[in-house]
XYZ file of C-alpha atoms in Angstrom:
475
model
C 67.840 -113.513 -66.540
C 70.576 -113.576 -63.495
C 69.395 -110.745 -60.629
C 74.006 -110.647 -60.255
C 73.179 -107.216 -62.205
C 73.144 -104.660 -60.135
C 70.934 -102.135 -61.729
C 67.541 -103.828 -63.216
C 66.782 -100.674 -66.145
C 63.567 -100.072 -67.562
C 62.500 -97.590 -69.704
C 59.089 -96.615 -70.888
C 58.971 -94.894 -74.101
C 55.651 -92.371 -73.428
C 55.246 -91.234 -77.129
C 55.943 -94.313 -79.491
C 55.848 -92.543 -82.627
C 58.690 -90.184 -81.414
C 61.010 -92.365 -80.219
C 64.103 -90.439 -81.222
C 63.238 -87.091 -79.278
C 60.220 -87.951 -77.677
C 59.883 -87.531 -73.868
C 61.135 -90.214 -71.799
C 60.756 -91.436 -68.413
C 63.813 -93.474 -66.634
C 63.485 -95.237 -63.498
C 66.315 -96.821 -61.749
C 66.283 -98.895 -59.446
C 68.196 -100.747 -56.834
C 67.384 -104.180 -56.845
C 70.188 -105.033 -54.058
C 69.346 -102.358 -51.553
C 67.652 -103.601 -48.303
C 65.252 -100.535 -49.079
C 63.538 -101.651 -52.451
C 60.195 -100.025 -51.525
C 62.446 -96.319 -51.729
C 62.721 -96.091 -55.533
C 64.173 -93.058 -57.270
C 62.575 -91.706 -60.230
C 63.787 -88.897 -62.491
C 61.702 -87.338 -65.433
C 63.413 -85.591 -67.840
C 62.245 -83.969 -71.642
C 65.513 -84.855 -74.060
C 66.206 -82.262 -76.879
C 67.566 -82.521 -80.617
C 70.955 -81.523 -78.695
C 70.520 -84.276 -76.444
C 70.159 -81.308 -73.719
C 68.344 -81.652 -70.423
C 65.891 -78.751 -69.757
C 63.937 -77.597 -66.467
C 60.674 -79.358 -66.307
C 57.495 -76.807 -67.059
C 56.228 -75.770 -63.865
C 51.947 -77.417 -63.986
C 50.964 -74.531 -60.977
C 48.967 -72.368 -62.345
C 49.783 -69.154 -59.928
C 53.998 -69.882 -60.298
C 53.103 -69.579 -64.313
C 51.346 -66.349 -63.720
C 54.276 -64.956 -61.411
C 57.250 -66.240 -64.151
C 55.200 -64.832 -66.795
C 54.888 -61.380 -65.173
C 58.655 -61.577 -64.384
C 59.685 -61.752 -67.859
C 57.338 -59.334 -68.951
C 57.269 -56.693 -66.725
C 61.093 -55.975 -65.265
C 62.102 -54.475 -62.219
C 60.370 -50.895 -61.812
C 63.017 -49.586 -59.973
C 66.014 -50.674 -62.406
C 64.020 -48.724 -65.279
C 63.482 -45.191 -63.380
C 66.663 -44.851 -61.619
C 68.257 -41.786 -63.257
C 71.334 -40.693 -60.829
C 72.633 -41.347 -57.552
C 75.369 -40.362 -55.335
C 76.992 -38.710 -52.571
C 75.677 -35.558 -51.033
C 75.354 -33.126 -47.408
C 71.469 -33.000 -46.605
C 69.644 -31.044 -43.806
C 65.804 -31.574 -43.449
C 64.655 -27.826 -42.254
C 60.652 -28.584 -42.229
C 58.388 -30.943 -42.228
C 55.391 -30.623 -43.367
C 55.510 -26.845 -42.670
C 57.071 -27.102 -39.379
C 60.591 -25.631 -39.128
C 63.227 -27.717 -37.885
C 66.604 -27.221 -36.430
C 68.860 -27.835 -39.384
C 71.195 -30.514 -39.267
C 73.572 -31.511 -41.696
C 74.731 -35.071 -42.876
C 75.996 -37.100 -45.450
C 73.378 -39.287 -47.370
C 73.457 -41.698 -50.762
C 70.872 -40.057 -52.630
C 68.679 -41.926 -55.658
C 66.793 -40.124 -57.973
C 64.059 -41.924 -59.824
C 61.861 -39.929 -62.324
C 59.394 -39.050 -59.019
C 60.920 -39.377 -56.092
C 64.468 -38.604 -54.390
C 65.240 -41.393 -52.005
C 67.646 -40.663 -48.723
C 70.359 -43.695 -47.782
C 72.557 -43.657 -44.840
C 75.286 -45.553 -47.060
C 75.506 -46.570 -50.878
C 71.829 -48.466 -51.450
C 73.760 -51.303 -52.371
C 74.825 -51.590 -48.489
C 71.375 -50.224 -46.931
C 69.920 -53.539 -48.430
C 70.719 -55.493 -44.713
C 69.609 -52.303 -43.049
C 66.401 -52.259 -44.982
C 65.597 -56.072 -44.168
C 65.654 -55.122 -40.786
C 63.232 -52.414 -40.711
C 65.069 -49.101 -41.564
C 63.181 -47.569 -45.089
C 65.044 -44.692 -46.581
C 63.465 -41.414 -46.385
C 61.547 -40.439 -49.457
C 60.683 -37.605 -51.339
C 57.788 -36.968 -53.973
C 58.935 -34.971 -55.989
C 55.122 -34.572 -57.784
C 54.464 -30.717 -57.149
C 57.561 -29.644 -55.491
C 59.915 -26.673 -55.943
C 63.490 -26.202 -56.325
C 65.550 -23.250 -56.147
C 69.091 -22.209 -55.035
C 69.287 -21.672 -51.105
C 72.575 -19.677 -50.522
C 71.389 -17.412 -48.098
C 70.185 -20.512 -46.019
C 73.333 -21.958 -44.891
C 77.176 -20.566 -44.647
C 78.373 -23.270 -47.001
C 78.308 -23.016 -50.644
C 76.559 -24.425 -53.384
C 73.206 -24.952 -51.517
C 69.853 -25.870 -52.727
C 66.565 -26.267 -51.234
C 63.954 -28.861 -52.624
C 60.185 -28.038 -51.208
C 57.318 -30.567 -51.401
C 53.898 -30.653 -51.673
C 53.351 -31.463 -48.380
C 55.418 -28.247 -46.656
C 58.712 -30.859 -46.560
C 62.002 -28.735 -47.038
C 65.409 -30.364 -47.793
C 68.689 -28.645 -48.225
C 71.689 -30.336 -50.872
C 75.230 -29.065 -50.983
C 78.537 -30.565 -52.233
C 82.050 -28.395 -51.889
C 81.886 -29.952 -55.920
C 80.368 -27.001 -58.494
C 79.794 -29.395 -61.365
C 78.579 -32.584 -59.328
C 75.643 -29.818 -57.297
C 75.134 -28.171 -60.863
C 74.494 -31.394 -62.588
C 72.626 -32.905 -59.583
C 70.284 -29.480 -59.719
C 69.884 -29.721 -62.955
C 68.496 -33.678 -63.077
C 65.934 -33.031 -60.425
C 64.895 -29.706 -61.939
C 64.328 -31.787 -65.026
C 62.425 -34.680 -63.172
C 60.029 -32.328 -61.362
C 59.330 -30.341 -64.542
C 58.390 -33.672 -66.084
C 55.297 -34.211 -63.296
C 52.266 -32.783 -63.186
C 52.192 -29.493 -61.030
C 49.226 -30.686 -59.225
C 50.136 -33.601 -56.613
C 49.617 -37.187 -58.370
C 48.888 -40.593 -56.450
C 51.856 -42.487 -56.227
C 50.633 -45.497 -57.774
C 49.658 -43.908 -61.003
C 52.874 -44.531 -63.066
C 52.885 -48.009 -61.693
C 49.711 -49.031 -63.087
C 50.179 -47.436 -66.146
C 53.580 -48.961 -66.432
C 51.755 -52.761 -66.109
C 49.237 -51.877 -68.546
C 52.061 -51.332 -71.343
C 53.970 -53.947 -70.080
C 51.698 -56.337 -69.654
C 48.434 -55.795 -71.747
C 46.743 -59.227 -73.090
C 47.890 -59.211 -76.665
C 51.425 -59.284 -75.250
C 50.711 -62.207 -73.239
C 48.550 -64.057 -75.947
C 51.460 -65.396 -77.773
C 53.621 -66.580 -74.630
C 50.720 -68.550 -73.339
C 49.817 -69.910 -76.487
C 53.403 -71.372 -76.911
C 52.906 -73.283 -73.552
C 49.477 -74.615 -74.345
C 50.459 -77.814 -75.924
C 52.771 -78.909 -73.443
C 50.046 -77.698 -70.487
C 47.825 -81.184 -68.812
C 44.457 -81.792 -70.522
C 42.580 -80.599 -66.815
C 44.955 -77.069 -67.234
C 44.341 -76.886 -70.625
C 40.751 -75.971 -70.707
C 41.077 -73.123 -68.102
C 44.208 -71.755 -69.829
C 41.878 -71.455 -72.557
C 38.785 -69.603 -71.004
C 41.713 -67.301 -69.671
C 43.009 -66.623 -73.650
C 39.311 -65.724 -74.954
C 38.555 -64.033 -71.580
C 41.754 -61.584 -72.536
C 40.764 -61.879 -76.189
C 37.510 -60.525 -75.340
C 39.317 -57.654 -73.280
C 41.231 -56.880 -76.123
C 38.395 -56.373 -77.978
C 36.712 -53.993 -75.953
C 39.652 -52.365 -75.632
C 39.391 -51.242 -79.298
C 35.830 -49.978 -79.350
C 36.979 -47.327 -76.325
C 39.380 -46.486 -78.072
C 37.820 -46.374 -81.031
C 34.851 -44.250 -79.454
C 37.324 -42.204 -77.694
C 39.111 -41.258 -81.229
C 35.783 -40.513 -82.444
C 35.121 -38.540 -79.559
C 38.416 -36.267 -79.602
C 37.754 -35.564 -82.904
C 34.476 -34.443 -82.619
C 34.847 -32.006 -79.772
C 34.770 -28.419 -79.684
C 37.880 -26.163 -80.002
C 39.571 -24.331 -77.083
C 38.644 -21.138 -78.441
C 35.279 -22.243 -78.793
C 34.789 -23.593 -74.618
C 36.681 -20.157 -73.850
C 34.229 -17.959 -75.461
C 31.665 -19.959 -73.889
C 33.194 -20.045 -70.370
C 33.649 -23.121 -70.134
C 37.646 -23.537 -70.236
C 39.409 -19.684 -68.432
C 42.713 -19.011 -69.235
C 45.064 -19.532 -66.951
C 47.170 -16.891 -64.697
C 50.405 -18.660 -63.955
C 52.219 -20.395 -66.647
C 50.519 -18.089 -69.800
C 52.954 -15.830 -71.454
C 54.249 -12.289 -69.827
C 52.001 -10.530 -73.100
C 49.029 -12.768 -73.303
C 48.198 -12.196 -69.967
C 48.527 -8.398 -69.753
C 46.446 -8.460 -73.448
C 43.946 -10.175 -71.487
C 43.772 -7.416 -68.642
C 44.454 -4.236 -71.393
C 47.276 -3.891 -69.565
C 51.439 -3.548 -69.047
C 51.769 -5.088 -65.776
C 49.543 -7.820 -64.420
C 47.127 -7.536 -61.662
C 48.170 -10.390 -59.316
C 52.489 -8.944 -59.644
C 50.240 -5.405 -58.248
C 48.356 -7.150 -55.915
C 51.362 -9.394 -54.351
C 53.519 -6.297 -54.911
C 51.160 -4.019 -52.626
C 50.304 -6.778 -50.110
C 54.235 -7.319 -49.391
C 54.703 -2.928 -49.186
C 51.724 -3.034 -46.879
C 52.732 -5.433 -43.964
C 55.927 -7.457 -45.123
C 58.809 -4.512 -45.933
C 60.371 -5.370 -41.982
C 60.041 -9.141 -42.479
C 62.922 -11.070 -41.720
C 64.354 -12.385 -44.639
C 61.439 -11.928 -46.482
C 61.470 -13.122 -50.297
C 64.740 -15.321 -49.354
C 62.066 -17.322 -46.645
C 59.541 -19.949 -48.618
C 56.229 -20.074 -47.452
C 54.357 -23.194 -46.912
C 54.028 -24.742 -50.744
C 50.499 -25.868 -50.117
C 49.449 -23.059 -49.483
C 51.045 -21.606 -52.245
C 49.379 -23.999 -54.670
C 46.069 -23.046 -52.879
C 46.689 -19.455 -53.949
C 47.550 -20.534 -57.376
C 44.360 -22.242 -58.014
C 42.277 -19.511 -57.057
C 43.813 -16.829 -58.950
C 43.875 -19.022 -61.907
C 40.554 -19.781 -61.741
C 39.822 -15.813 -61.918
C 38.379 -15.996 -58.121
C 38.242 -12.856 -56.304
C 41.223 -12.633 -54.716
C 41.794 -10.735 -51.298
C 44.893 -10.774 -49.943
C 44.327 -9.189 -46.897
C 42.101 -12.606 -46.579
C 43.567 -14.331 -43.021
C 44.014 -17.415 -44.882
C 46.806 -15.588 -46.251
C 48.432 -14.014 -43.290
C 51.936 -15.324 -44.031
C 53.400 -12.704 -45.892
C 56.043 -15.575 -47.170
C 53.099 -17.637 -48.966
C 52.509 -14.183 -51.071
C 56.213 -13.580 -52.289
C 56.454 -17.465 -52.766
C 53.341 -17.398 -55.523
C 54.943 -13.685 -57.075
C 58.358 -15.883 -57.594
C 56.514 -18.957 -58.929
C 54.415 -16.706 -60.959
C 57.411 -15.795 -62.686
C 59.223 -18.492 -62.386
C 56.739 -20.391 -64.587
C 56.606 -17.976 -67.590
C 57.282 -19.619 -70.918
C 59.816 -17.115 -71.727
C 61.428 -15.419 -68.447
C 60.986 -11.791 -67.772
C 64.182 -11.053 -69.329
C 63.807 -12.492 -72.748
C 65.767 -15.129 -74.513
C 66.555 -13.022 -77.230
C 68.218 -10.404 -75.022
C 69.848 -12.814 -72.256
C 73.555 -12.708 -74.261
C 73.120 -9.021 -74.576
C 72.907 -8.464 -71.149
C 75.305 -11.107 -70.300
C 77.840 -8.658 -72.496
C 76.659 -5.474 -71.046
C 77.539 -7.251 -67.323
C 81.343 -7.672 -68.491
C 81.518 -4.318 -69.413
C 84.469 -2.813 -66.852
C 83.291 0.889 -67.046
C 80.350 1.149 -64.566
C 78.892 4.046 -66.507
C 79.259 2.131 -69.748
C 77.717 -0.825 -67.898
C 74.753 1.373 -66.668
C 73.940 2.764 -70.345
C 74.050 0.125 -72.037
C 71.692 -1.945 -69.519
C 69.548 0.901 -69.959
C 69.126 1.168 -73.447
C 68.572 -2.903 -73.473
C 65.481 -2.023 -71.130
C 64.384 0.555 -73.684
C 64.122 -1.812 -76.027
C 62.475 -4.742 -74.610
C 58.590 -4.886 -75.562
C 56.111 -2.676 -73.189
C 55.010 -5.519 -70.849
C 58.370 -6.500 -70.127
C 59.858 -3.386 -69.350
C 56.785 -2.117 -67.331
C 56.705 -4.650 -64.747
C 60.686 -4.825 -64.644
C 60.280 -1.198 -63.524
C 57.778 -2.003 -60.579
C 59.297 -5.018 -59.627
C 62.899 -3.843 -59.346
C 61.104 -0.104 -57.903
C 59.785 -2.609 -55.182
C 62.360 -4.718 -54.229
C 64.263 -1.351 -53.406
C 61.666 -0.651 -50.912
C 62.828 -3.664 -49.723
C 66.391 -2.984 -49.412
C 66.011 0.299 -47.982
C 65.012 -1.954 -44.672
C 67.920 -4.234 -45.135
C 68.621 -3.402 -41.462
C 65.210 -4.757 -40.822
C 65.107 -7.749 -42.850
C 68.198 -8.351 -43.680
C 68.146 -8.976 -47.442
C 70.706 -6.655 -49.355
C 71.169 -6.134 -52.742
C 73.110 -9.050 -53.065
C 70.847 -10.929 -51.626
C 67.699 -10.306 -53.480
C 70.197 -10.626 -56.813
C 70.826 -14.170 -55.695
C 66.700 -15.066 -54.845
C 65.719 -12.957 -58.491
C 68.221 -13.567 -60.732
C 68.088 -16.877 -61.812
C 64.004 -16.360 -62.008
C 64.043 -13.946 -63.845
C 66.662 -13.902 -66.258
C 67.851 -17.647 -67.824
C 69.227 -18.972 -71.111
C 66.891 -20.385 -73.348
C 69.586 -23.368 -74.130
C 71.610 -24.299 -71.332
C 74.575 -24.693 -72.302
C 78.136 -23.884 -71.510
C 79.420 -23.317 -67.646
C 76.275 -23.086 -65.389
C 77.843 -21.108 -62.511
C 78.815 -18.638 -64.609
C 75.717 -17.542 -66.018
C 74.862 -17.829 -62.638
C 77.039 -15.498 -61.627
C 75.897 -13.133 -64.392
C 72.136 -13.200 -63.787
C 73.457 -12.596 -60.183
C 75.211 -9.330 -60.743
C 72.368 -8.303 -63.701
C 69.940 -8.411 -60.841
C 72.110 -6.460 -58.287
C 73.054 -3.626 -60.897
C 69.299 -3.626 -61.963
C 68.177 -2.832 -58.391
C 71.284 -0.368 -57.141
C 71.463 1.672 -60.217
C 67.549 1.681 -60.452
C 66.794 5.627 -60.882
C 69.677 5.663 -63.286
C 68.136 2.833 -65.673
C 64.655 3.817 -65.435
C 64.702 7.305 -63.584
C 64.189 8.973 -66.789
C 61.430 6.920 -68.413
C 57.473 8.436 -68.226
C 55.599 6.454 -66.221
């Protein structure tokens, strides 16, 4: 053969038998360059289609990290639920006022936390690379509630955390702050009330994602085409995960067996084992369980707040530190004895905070659902006396625990505003801190801030026309 060609081809066919589709390895080679001993060499796997595809990477650890990849997406793409424009003001931190300060941040909302941007996240990316995190918020155990009486502007909220961290929203926009109240009222109701570790819905997120019997067939597909010297360890990895899987199933199996086997609730209370709970048990249940109308702790709190918090500034519109709050919750749910005159409860603000949460976090509000459109009508009335008697004989009818600790609450909270000069809340502004507690749709539907509005004004008639609704009820 003449070396005037200048290419000299060879080709090595690696699987004979195959010789249409088979893989193939092509080396070309310069036979004229000055540098013969720099050869290029190019492996390639040809298809059916005659298609070149990526070579399969042989590292073991880059398999693991493209397999987890494709199984287990991007966290934060999946919990993302809104995000936007809004004014924030930090006024605590971890229980320790702060001079508020307003400014505009790009707020995300995942399904636990609230994250804080300077600008859109999309442009905080550079920022972040250089060091700057966005403040974030756990949202596991905090507390939201409208926050008008906090700040001149309108449309205000205030989110409290766990950790004594308060945070005031606002936007000029009703529906954008309605719907942005709403979808973090939704997310926190979806946590735990107790503070969680951060990490938990991660984990648990990976085990669903990424449990062995998923990853079984995607590693068997790659095992023919994996080197002999891979091979065996890929398979001591597939019966070490088979072998997980399996032991998965007899927990779970003894677990089932377990659950089914165990004693009833009814059963563990009678025994003393399980106590029902204070906060969060229905308005009847619990005064059934104390053989009476009104319960114990809304006295207690009631008499506490009479006895050394009546000239409080801006007492019941001020939150007390939410920790501490939480404290007080556990202990009366745990049917503790419960002093209040106890120092560790000196802040007359951590005692109204646990009354509001107390009924804030009745199944059914203290105004039931069945009656909310009824007063909602009464409110439109235009006649004030007509207004007045027909709110009164809506009262009458509500069942005994309802209407017996609507007539000491609302008897107390004008204690309150007969030292409005003193503390500064006025009827219309205990209407706006109690009337969205106590008085709600069951469905929400319709135009939000006018329901606010009328649980507003139900509240304010409810406490200034208070000896003509109940003056003429026995006690």
């Amino acid at each position: 053969m003449q070396k005037s060609t200048n290419l000299d081809t060879s080709v090595e066919t690696l699987n004979p038998t195959h010789q249409g589709t088979g893989p193939v390895q092509m080396r070309i080679k310069n036979a004229n360059s000055h540098h013969d001993r720099l050869s290029q060499s190019k492996s390639m796997i040809l298809t059916d289609a005659g298609k070149v595809t990526e070579p399969i990477s042989r590292h073991r650890r880059n398999h693991s990290q493209h397999v987890l990849k494709d199984v287990i997406p991007p966290l934060e793409q999946l919990m993302v639920e809104k995000e936007g424009y809004l004014q924030k003001a930090k006024i605590a931190d971890g229980g320790k006022k702060l001079r508020k300060n307003w400014s505009t941040s790009w707020i995300v909302l995942s399904s636990r936390k609230i994250e804080f941007y300077k600008e859109s996240k999309q442009q905080a990316v550079s920022n972040m690379k250089a060091g700057n995190k966005p403040e974030s918020v756990d949202l596991c155990g905090a507390h939201i509630e409208w926050a008008k009486e906090k700040s001149s502007r309108k449309n205000v909220f205030q989110i409290t955390t766990a950790s004594g961290n308060e945070f005031l929203l606002q936007s000029d926009i009703d529906f954008i702050i309605l719907d942005w109240f709403h979808a973090i009222k939704n997310a926190i109701d979806r946590l735990p009330k107790d503070p969680c570790s951060p990490s938990r819905n991660l984990e648990l997120f990976k085990i669903q994602r990424s449990s062995s019997t998923d990853l079984l067939s995607h590693y068997e597909s790659d095992l023919k085409e994996q080197k002999p010297e891979h091979r065996k360890s890929l398979m001591f990895r597939l019966q070490h995960s088979a072998s997980d899987t399996s032991d998965k199933k007899r927990v779970k199996s003894r677990l089932k067996k377990f659950i089914t086997r165990r004693p009833s609730l009814k059963s563990l209370q009678e025994k003393g084992l399980i106590k029902d709970q204070i906060f969060g048990s229905h308005l009847h249940t619990v005064c059934e369980r104390e053989n009476s109308t009104v319960p114990r702790f809304v006295k207690q709190c009631i008499e506490a707040v009479e006895k050394r918090g009546l000239d409080v500034d801006g007492i019941y519109r001020v939150s007390g530190n939410l920790a501490t709050i939480q404290k007080l919750r556990f202990i009366v749910n745990q049917e503790e004895k419960l002093n209040l005159d106890d120092s560790q409860w000196e802040d007359i603000h951590v005692v109204t905070g646990a009354l509001k949460m107390f009924f804030r976090e009745l199944p059914e509000p203290l105004f039931p659902y069945s009656f909310f459109e009824q007063f909602v009508e009464a409110i439109k009335k235009q006649d004030n006396n007509t207004r007045i008697e027909t709110v009164k004989s809506l009262v009458q009818k509500l069942p005994p625990p309802n209407r017996d600790t609507m007539k000491v609450l609302f008897g107390h909270l004008t204690k309150i505003v007969a030292k409005a000069s003193k503390n500064l809340m006025s009827t219309q502004s205990l209407g706006i801190v109690f009337g969205p507690t106590l008085l709600r749709a069951e469905n929400e539907t319709g135009n939000m801030a006018i329901h606010m509005v009328y649980q507003n004004q139900i509240a304010e008639l409810m406490l200034s026309e208070y000896n003509k609704i109940f003056g003429s009820e026995e006690d």
